[in-house]
Coordinates of C-alpha atoms and ligand atoms in Angstrom, one line a residue:
M8 CA 26.5 95.5 158.2
S9 CA 28.1 98.9 158.5
A10 CA 31.7 99.6 157.6
T11 CA 32.4 100.6 161.2
D12 CA 31.3 97.2 162.5
P13 CA 34.3 95.6 164.1
L14 CA 33.2 92.3 162.8
A15 CA 32.1 93.5 159.4
L16 CA 31.5 90.7 156.9
D17 CA 33.0 92.5 154.0
D18 CA 36.4 92.4 155.6
T19 CA 38.8 89.7 154.8
I20 CA 40.1 88.1 158.0
A21 CA 43.3 86.2 158.8
A22 CA 44.5 84.3 161.8
L23 CA 46.6 81.5 163.0
A24 CA 44.4 78.4 163.2
T25 CA 46.9 76.2 165.1
A26 CA 48.1 76.7 168.6
P27 CA 50.9 79.3 168.9
G28 CA 54.3 78.0 169.8
R29 CA 56.7 75.4 168.7
G30 CA 55.3 72.7 166.4
A31 CA 55.9 71.0 163.1
L32 CA 53.3 73.1 161.2
A33 CA 51.4 76.3 161.6
V34 CA 48.1 76.8 159.6
V35 CA 47.1 80.4 158.8
R36 CA 43.5 80.7 157.6
V37 CA 42.2 83.6 155.5
S38 CA 38.5 84.1 154.8
G39 CA 36.5 86.8 153.0
P40 CA 35.7 88.4 149.7
S41 CA 39.3 89.4 149.0
A42 CA 41.0 86.2 150.3
F43 CA 42.3 85.1 146.9
A44 CA 43.4 88.5 145.8
L45 CA 45.2 89.1 149.1
V46 CA 47.0 85.8 149.2
E47 CA 48.0 86.2 145.6
T48 CA 50.2 89.1 146.6
V49 CA 52.1 86.7 149.0
A50 CA 52.1 83.3 147.3
A51 CA 53.4 82.2 143.9
P52 CA 52.9 80.7 141.5
W53 CA 49.2 81.7 141.5
P54 CA 46.5 80.3 141.3
P55 CA 46.7 76.8 142.7
A56 CA 43.9 74.4 141.6
P57 CA 40.9 74.8 144.0
R58 CA 40.8 72.4 147.0
V59 CA 44.2 71.0 146.1
A60 CA 47.1 71.5 148.6
T61 CA 49.8 73.0 146.5
L62 CA 53.4 73.8 147.4
L63 CA 54.0 77.5 146.9
T64 CA 56.7 80.1 147.8
L65 CA 55.6 82.8 150.2
R66 CA 57.1 86.3 150.0
D67 CA 56.6 89.6 151.8
P68 CA 55.1 91.8 149.1
R69 CA 56.7 94.9 150.6
T70 CA 60.3 93.6 150.5
G71 CA 60.1 90.6 148.2
E72 CA 61.8 88.6 150.9
R73 CA 61.1 84.9 151.1
I74 CA 59.0 83.9 154.1
D75 CA 58.7 80.1 153.6
R76 CA 57.7 77.3 151.3
A77 CA 54.2 76.3 152.2
L78 CA 51.2 74.1 151.3
V79 CA 48.4 76.4 150.2
T80 CA 44.8 75.3 149.7
C81 CA 42.0 77.5 148.2
F82 CA 38.4 76.8 148.9
P83 CA 36.2 79.0 146.6
A84 CA 32.9 80.1 148.1
P85 CA 30.5 78.7 149.0
R86 CA 32.2 75.3 149.4
S87 CA 34.3 76.3 152.4
Y88 CA 34.2 76.2 156.2
T89 CA 32.9 79.8 156.4
G90 CA 31.0 79.7 153.1
E91 CA 33.3 82.5 151.9
D92 CA 36.5 82.3 149.8
V93 CA 38.9 80.7 152.1
V94 CA 42.7 80.1 151.8
E95 CA 44.6 77.8 154.2
I96 CA 48.3 78.2 154.3
A97 CA 50.3 75.4 156.1
T98 CA 53.7 76.8 156.9
H99 CA 56.6 75.4 159.0
G100 CA 55.6 75.8 162.6
G101 CA 57.0 77.9 165.5
T102 CA 56.5 81.6 165.9
A103 CA 58.7 83.4 163.4
V104 CA 57.3 82.0 160.1
P105 CA 53.6 82.5 160.8
A106 CA 54.3 85.9 162.4
A107 CA 56.0 87.0 159.1
L108 CA 53.1 85.6 157.0
L109 CA 50.4 87.3 159.2
A110 CA 52.3 90.6 159.0
A111 CA 52.5 90.3 155.2
L112 CA 48.8 89.5 155.0
A113 CA 48.0 92.4 157.2
A114 CA 50.0 94.7 155.1
A115 CA 48.1 93.4 152.1
G116 CA 44.8 94.4 153.8
A117 CA 43.7 91.4 155.9
R118 CA 42.2 92.2 159.3
P119 CA 43.2 90.0 162.2
A120 CA 40.2 87.8 163.0
A121 CA 38.4 88.2 166.3
P122 CA 38.1 85.0 168.5
G123 CA 35.6 82.6 166.9
E124 CA 35.1 84.9 163.9
F125 CA 35.6 82.1 161.3
T126 CA 32.9 80.0 163.0
R127 CA 30.7 83.1 163.4
R128 CA 30.9 83.6 159.7
A129 CA 30.1 80.0 159.1
V130 CA 26.9 80.6 161.1
L131 CA 26.1 83.8 159.4
H132 CA 26.4 82.1 156.0
G133 CA 24.2 79.2 157.1
K134 CA 27.0 76.6 157.1
L135 CA 26.2 75.9 160.8
D136 CA 23.4 76.9 163.0
L137 CA 24.0 78.6 166.3
A138 CA 24.1 75.4 168.4
Q139 CA 26.5 73.8 165.9
G140 CA 28.7 76.8 166.0
E141 CA 28.9 76.5 169.8
A142 CA 29.7 72.8 169.3
V143 CA 32.9 73.7 167.5
G144 CA 34.1 75.6 170.5
A145 CA 32.9 72.7 172.8
L146 CA 34.8 70.2 170.7
I147 CA 38.0 72.1 170.9
D148 CA 37.6 72.6 174.7
A149 CA 36.6 68.9 175.3
R150 CA 38.7 67.4 178.0
T151 CA 36.8 64.1 178.3
Q152 CA 35.9 61.6 175.6
A153 CA 32.2 61.9 176.7
M154 CA 32.4 65.6 176.0
R155 CA 34.0 65.0 172.7
R156 CA 31.1 62.7 171.8
A157 CA 28.5 65.1 173.0
A158 CA 30.1 68.0 171.1
L159 CA 30.3 66.0 167.9
T160 CA 26.7 65.0 168.2
Q161 CA 25.8 68.7 168.6
L162 CA 28.0 69.6 165.6
D163 CA 26.3 66.9 163.5
G164 CA 23.0 68.7 164.4
G165 CA 21.7 66.2 166.9
L166 CA 20.6 68.9 169.4
S167 CA 19.5 71.2 166.7
R168 CA 17.2 68.6 165.1
R169 CA 15.6 67.9 168.5
V170 CA 15.1 71.5 169.3
G171 CA 14.0 72.2 165.7
A172 CA 11.4 69.4 165.9
L173 CA 10.0 70.8 169.2
R174 CA 9.9 74.2 167.6
E175 CA 8.0 72.8 164.7
A176 CA 5.5 71.1 167.1
L177 CA 4.9 74.5 168.8
L178 CA 4.4 76.2 165.5
H179 CA 1.8 73.7 164.8
V180 CA 0.1 74.4 168.1
E181 CA 0.3 78.1 167.2
A182 CA -1.4 77.4 164.0
L183 CA -4.2 75.5 165.8
L184 CA -4.5 78.4 168.1
A185 CA -4.6 81.0 165.4
Y186 CA -7.6 79.1 163.9
D187 CA -9.3 79.0 167.3
I188 CA -8.8 82.8 167.7
D189 CA -10.3 83.4 164.3
F190 CA -13.2 81.1 164.8
P191 CA -13.8 80.9 168.5
E192 CA -17.4 79.8 168.1
E193 CA -16.5 76.5 166.4
D194 CA -15.8 74.8 169.6
D195 CA -16.0 71.3 168.3
G196 CA -14.6 72.2 164.9
P197 CA -11.3 71.0 163.6
V198 CA -9.6 72.5 166.7
S199 CA -10.8 71.1 170.0
R200 CA -9.4 72.6 173.2
T201 CA -7.9 69.3 174.2
R202 CA -6.2 68.9 170.9
V203 CA -4.3 72.1 171.5
A204 CA -3.6 71.3 175.1
D205 CA -2.3 67.8 174.3
A206 CA -0.1 69.0 171.5
A207 CA 1.4 71.7 173.8
D208 CA 1.8 69.0 176.5
E209 CA 3.7 66.7 174.3
A210 CA 6.1 69.5 173.3
R211 CA 6.6 70.2 177.0
R212 CA 7.5 66.6 177.7
G213 CA 10.0 66.8 174.9
I214 CA 11.6 69.8 176.5
D215 CA 11.7 68.1 179.8
A216 CA 13.5 65.1 178.3
L217 CA 16.2 67.4 177.0
L218 CA 16.5 69.2 180.3
A219 CA 16.8 65.8 182.0
T220 CA 20.1 65.4 180.1
V221 CA 21.7 68.4 181.9
P222 CA 23.4 66.3 184.6
A223 CA 24.8 63.9 182.1
G224 CA 26.0 66.9 180.1
A225 CA 27.7 68.3 183.1
I226 CA 29.3 65.0 183.9
A227 CA 30.5 64.7 180.3
R228 CA 31.9 68.2 180.4
D229 CA 33.6 68.3 183.8
G230 CA 33.5 64.7 185.2
A231 CA 31.3 63.2 187.8
I232 CA 31.3 64.8 191.3
V233 CA 31.7 62.1 193.9
V234 CA 31.6 63.4 197.4
I235 CA 33.2 61.6 200.3
A236 CA 30.9 62.0 203.3
G237 CA 30.8 60.7 206.8
P238 CA 31.4 61.5 210.5
P239 CA 34.7 63.1 211.7
N240 CA 37.6 60.7 211.8
A241 CA 35.9 58.1 209.6
G242 CA 39.0 58.0 207.3
K243 CA 37.6 60.1 204.5
S244 CA 40.7 62.1 203.9
S245 CA 42.8 58.9 204.0
L246 CA 40.5 57.4 201.4
F247 CA 40.7 60.5 199.3
N248 CA 44.5 60.3 199.4
A249 CA 44.5 56.6 198.6
L250 CA 42.2 57.1 195.6
A251 CA 44.2 60.1 194.4
G252 CA 47.4 58.2 194.7
E253 CA 49.1 61.1 196.6
A254 CA 48.9 62.7 200.0
R255 CA 46.7 65.7 199.1
A256 CA 44.7 66.0 202.3
L257 CA 45.8 66.4 205.9
V258 CA 45.2 63.3 207.9
T259 CA 45.3 63.2 211.7
E260 CA 43.6 61.2 214.5
I261 CA 42.0 64.4 215.6
P262 CA 38.3 64.5 214.6
G263 CA 37.4 67.6 212.6
T264 CA 40.7 67.8 210.7
T265 CA 39.3 68.6 207.3
R266 CA 37.5 72.0 206.9
D267 CA 37.6 73.2 203.3
A268 CA 36.6 70.8 200.6
L269 CA 39.5 69.4 198.5
E270 CA 39.1 68.1 195.0
V271 CA 41.2 65.7 193.0
V272 CA 40.4 64.4 189.5
V273 CA 40.8 60.6 189.2
E274 CA 40.6 58.5 186.0
P275 CA 39.4 55.2 187.1
A276 CA 41.3 52.2 185.7
P277 CA 39.4 50.4 182.9
V278 CA 37.0 47.7 184.0
D279 CA 36.9 44.7 181.6
G280 CA 38.8 46.9 179.1
R281 CA 36.1 49.5 179.3
R282 CA 37.2 52.9 180.2
A283 CA 34.9 55.4 181.9
P284 CA 34.2 58.2 179.3
W285 CA 34.6 60.8 182.0
P286 CA 36.8 61.2 185.1
L287 CA 35.6 61.3 188.7
R288 CA 36.0 64.5 190.6
L289 CA 36.5 63.3 194.2
I290 CA 35.6 65.8 196.9
D291 CA 36.9 65.3 200.4
T292 CA 34.8 67.2 202.9
A293 CA 34.5 68.1 206.6
G294 CA 33.2 65.3 208.8
L295 CA 29.4 65.7 209.5
R296 CA 28.4 66.3 213.1
D297 CA 26.8 68.8 215.3
T298 CA 29.4 71.2 216.5
D299 CA 29.8 74.5 218.2
D300 CA 33.2 75.1 216.5
R301 CA 32.5 78.0 214.1
V302 CA 35.2 77.0 211.6
E303 CA 34.1 73.3 211.6
R304 CA 30.5 74.4 211.2
L305 CA 31.5 76.4 208.1
G306 CA 33.3 73.3 206.8
I307 CA 30.1 71.3 207.2
E308 CA 28.2 73.9 205.3
V309 CA 30.7 73.5 202.5
S310 CA 30.2 69.7 202.6
E311 CA 26.5 70.2 202.3
R312 CA 26.9 72.5 199.3
W313 CA 29.0 69.8 197.5
L314 CA 26.4 67.1 198.5
R315 CA 23.8 69.1 196.7
R316 CA 25.9 69.1 193.5
A317 CA 27.0 65.4 193.9
H318 CA 26.5 62.9 191.2
A319 CA 27.3 60.1 193.7
V320 CA 28.2 60.0 197.4
L321 CA 30.6 57.7 199.2
A322 CA 28.9 57.3 202.6
C323 CA 31.7 56.4 205.0
G324 CA 31.8 55.1 208.5
E325 CA 33.8 52.8 210.8
T326 CA 30.6 51.1 211.9
I327 CA 27.4 50.1 210.2
D328 CA 25.5 52.6 212.4
D329 CA 27.8 55.4 211.3
V330 CA 27.3 54.4 207.7
Q331 CA 23.6 54.2 208.1
R332 CA 23.5 57.6 209.9
T333 CA 25.5 59.1 207.1
I334 CA 23.2 57.7 204.4
D335 CA 20.1 58.9 206.3
Y336 CA 21.6 62.4 206.5
V337 CA 22.9 62.5 202.9
E338 CA 19.5 61.4 201.6
T339 CA 18.0 64.5 203.1
I340 CA 20.2 66.6 200.9
T341 CA 20.5 64.8 197.6
D342 CA 18.9 62.1 195.6
A343 CA 22.2 61.1 194.0
P344 CA 23.2 57.4 194.3
V345 CA 24.9 56.6 197.6
L346 CA 27.6 54.0 198.0
P347 CA 27.9 52.8 201.6
L348 CA 31.3 51.8 202.7
L349 CA 33.1 50.6 205.9
T350 CA 36.5 52.2 206.2
K351 CA 39.7 51.0 207.9
Q352 CA 39.1 47.4 207.0
D353 CA 42.7 46.2 207.6
E354 CA 44.8 44.1 209.9
R355 CA 46.1 47.0 211.9
R356 CA 42.6 47.7 213.2
A357 CA 41.6 46.0 216.4
P358 CA 39.4 43.1 215.4
G359 CA 35.9 44.7 215.6
A360 CA 32.4 43.4 215.0
E361 CA 31.9 45.0 211.7
R362 CA 33.5 42.3 209.5
G363 CA 31.9 39.4 211.4
S364 CA 28.8 37.4 210.5
S365 CA 26.8 39.4 213.0
L366 CA 26.4 42.0 210.3
G367 CA 23.6 39.8 208.9
A368 CA 20.8 41.1 206.8
R369 CA 21.6 44.8 207.2
R370 CA 25.0 44.4 205.6
S371 CA 23.6 42.8 202.5
A372 CA 20.7 45.3 202.4
L373 CA 23.3 48.1 202.4
D374 CA 25.5 46.4 199.7
L375 CA 28.5 47.6 201.7
H376 CA 31.9 48.2 200.3
F377 CA 34.9 47.3 202.6
V378 CA 37.9 49.5 202.1
S379 CA 41.2 50.2 203.6
A380 CA 43.1 53.3 202.8
E381 CA 46.1 51.7 204.5
T382 CA 46.3 48.6 202.3
G383 CA 44.3 49.8 199.3
A384 CA 41.9 46.9 199.7
G385 CA 38.5 47.5 198.0
L386 CA 39.5 50.8 196.3
H387 CA 39.5 49.5 192.8
A388 CA 36.1 47.9 193.1
L389 CA 34.8 51.1 194.8
L390 CA 35.8 53.3 191.9
G391 CA 34.2 50.9 189.5
A392 CA 31.0 50.8 191.5
A393 CA 31.0 54.6 191.6
V394 CA 31.4 54.9 187.8
D395 CA 28.5 52.3 187.4
A396 CA 26.3 54.1 189.9
V397 CA 26.8 57.5 188.2
D398 CA 26.2 55.9 184.8
A399 CA 23.1 54.1 185.8
R400 CA 21.6 57.2 187.4
W401 CA 22.5 59.9 185.0
S402 CA 23.1 58.4 181.5
A403 CA 20.8 59.6 178.7
P404 CA 21.6 57.1 176.0
D405 CA 19.2 58.2 173.3
L406 CA 19.3 61.9 173.5
P407 CA 21.8 64.6 172.6
L408 CA 23.2 66.0 175.8
V409 CA 22.6 69.6 176.8
T410 CA 26.0 70.8 177.8
H411 CA 25.7 74.6 177.4
A412 CA 24.2 76.7 180.1
R413 CA 22.8 78.9 177.4
H414 CA 20.8 76.0 176.0
Q415 CA 19.7 74.9 179.4
H416 CA 18.4 78.4 180.3
A417 CA 16.6 78.7 176.9
L418 CA 15.0 75.3 177.3
A419 CA 13.9 76.1 180.9
A420 CA 12.4 79.4 179.7
A421 CA 10.5 77.6 177.0
R422 CA 9.3 75.1 179.6
E423 CA 8.0 78.0 181.8
E424 CA 6.2 79.6 179.0
L425 CA 4.6 76.4 178.1
D426 CA 3.5 76.0 181.7
A427 CA 2.0 79.5 181.6
F428 CA 0.4 78.6 178.3
A429 CA -1.1 75.4 179.6
H430 CA -2.5 77.2 182.6
A431 CA -4.0 80.0 180.5
W432 CA -5.4 77.6 178.0
R433 CA -6.6 74.6 180.0
D434 CA -8.2 76.6 182.9
D435 CA -9.6 79.1 180.5
A436 CA -7.9 81.6 182.8
L437 CA -7.0 84.0 180.1
P438 CA -8.3 84.8 176.6
A439 CA -6.7 82.7 173.8
P440 CA -4.7 85.6 172.4
V441 CA -3.0 86.0 175.8
A442 CA -2.2 82.3 175.9
A443 CA -0.8 82.7 172.5
V444 CA 1.8 85.2 173.7
H445 CA 3.2 82.5 176.0
L446 CA 3.4 80.1 173.1
R447 CA 5.2 82.6 171.0
A448 CA 7.7 83.2 173.8
A449 CA 8.3 79.5 174.0
V450 CA 9.0 79.3 170.3
G451 CA 11.3 82.3 170.6
A452 CA 13.3 80.6 173.4
L453 CA 13.7 77.4 171.3
E454 CA 14.8 79.5 168.4
S455 CA 17.4 81.2 170.5
V456 CA 19.1 77.8 170.8
I457 CA 19.5 77.2 167.1
G458 CA 19.4 80.8 165.9
A459 CA 16.3 80.2 163.7
V460 CA 14.3 83.5 163.5
D461 CA 12.1 83.0 160.5
V462 CA 8.6 84.5 161.1
E463 CA 7.7 83.3 157.6
D464 CA 7.6 79.8 159.0
V465 CA 4.6 80.6 161.3
L466 CA 2.9 82.5 158.6
D467 CA 3.3 79.6 156.1
R468 CA 1.9 77.3 158.6
V469 CA -1.0 79.4 159.7
F470 CA -2.2 80.0 156.1
G471 CA -0.9 76.9 154.6
T472 CA -2.5 74.4 157.0
F473 CA -5.9 76.0 157.3
C474 CA -6.3 77.8 154.1
V475 CA -9.0 80.0 155.7
G476 CA -9.5 81.9 152.4
K477 CA -9.1 85.4 153.7
Ligands
LIG231 N1 42.5 72.0 157.2 C1 41.4 72.0 157.9 N2 41.1 71.0 158.7 C2 40.0 71.0 159.5 C3 39.1 72.1 159.4 C4 39.4 73.2 158.5 O1 38.7 74.2 158.4 N3 40.6 73.1 157.8 N4 37.9 72.1 160.2 C5 37.3 73.3 160.6 O2 36.6 73.3 161.6 C6 37.4 70.8 160.7 C7 36.7 70.1 159.6 N5 35.5 70.8 159.3 C8 35.2 71.3 158.1 C9 33.9 71.5 157.8 C10 33.5 72.0 156.5 C11 34.5 72.3 155.6 C12 34.1 72.7 154.2 O3 35.0 73.1 153.4 N6 32.9 72.6 153.9 C13 32.4 72.9 152.5 C14 32.7 71.8 151.6 C15 32.1 70.5 151.9 C16 32.4 69.4 151.0 O4 33.1 69.6 150.0 O5 32.0 68.3 151.2 C17 30.9 73.2 152.6 O6 30.3 72.9 153.6 O7 30.4 73.6 151.6 C18 35.8 72.1 155.9 C19 36.2 71.7 157.2 C20 38.6 70.0 161.2 N7 39.7 70.0 160.3
LIG232 N1 44.3 51.4 210.2 C1 43.7 52.3 209.5 N2 43.6 53.6 209.9 C2 43.1 54.5 209.1 C3 42.6 54.2 207.8 N3 42.1 55.3 207.3 C4 42.2 56.3 208.2 N4 42.8 55.9 209.3 C5 43.1 56.6 210.5 O1 42.0 57.3 211.0 C6 42.3 58.6 211.5 C7 41.4 59.6 210.8 O2 41.7 59.6 209.4 P1 41.2 60.8 208.5 O3 41.5 60.3 207.1 O4 41.9 62.1 208.8 O5 39.7 60.9 208.8 P2 38.6 62.0 208.2 O6 37.3 61.2 208.0 O7 39.1 62.7 207.1 O8 38.4 62.9 209.5 P3 37.9 64.5 209.5 O9 38.7 65.2 208.5 O10 38.3 64.9 210.8 O11 36.5 64.4 209.3 C8 43.8 58.8 211.2 O12 44.5 58.6 212.4 C9 44.1 57.8 210.1 O13 45.4 57.4 210.2 C10 42.7 52.9 207.4 O14 42.3 52.5 206.2 N5 43.3 52.0 208.2
LIG233 MG1 39.5 64.7 206.7

């Protein structure tokens, strides 16, 4: 790394590790080759025992003025978060104390750390792989308990192990292929064409399984998108307001009131003491109907866009036929679970047919919910059913969730390369060395997830497994 590199590893970096502002404590972290020498100019008596929090006096070395009394912990390399010498200084909180300390450290030669630079160093020193490094950020950003769990699994190496195993499998296929390229005439030798194809196929299924967790990952990260759909005037906005517990959306008796989509985040109340690990993102949308009104038409297009992203749909209507029409329409747009519900099921409504026994078989076939925005009837059960429907459709219990777009794109790229490989290999469409290029690209895509870039691995395998004696 050159001396002009803004993130040079031979610099010693310092930064506030806790959120800025008023608080009981502030932790300043220092990492790098001169961490101990630098802090020694500020903290006394020096040195404290390694890995023992020790109460020291901090002074500005330029003036000798006392800054604070603080708990200082030294972590000699390599047993530290970054793998370098690290010092953590826990001062009194607020703004003035840590600012004075950081100024003193800067005067002593510490460079202010760039965002994420401590974790970046942890990756560069092999303490974490790339996906684990990203998990640290995701854990800090987690707003839902499901996201906390997903990030922690990723930090523990859950995703990395899966991707690493898939990479290993592909390296094995590469080795088989290398043998085939070297000895193409041995068609029925140790490497049959189907063996290579099957091994590649299995890896492809593994990648598909990970990609299938993307919706669950999105739900963990942002909550489940639950779209309220139905004809104009069905009571969608009233339902939205009732579920939100506040009058967020305009409600009128005029059909076509809602145009833009509105969103509110709802934490469903626990069912049987069980709390949903993610919130619901309720989306109120324009009523669905054929219309010549340009603005209303735009609103319906917005509805359709949300339906495409939906994790579940509340299909509303005042009559069974309306509900059925809504379901039929929604199902042309999304395969997300659809919860049918009859709205306005309260006393103030003129007694209609829909609650009567004439509903018959169709009602039970639909598994209808009966709700009233006016009285709140059925709302609690509806939210519980929405949580269950999302969970049943999207949960991926035994796999680490793919929550980063970067990982999704890399996995999708690997998937495409494997498709291209399978095509070239199975159909004999292209010579083996060309097929091998796709395989290499698939390996590269997987490596970009975890940051593994060791060509030695392939070489070891090619020559280790086959021992071709060249
Ligand atoms: N005070 C403090 N709390 C913290 C952190 C920190 O850096 N400092 N962490 C920062 O994110 C998290 C904990 N993660 C950490 C991970 C590794 C090491 C570490 O020192 N690893 C060494 C030694 C391991 C050992 O002795 O068992 C190593 O890996 O060699 C420290 C914290 C959350 N809490
Ligand atoms: N009695 C009763 N009336 C309701 C209920 N929900 C909605 N309404 C009435 O039905 C009319 C339409 O309600 P909205 O919530 O605006 O209907 P919407 O589906 O959002 O309509 P658009 O935005 O036009 O698509 C209003 O006059 C509401 O007061 C309910 O639960 N009970
Ligand atoms: Mg509305």
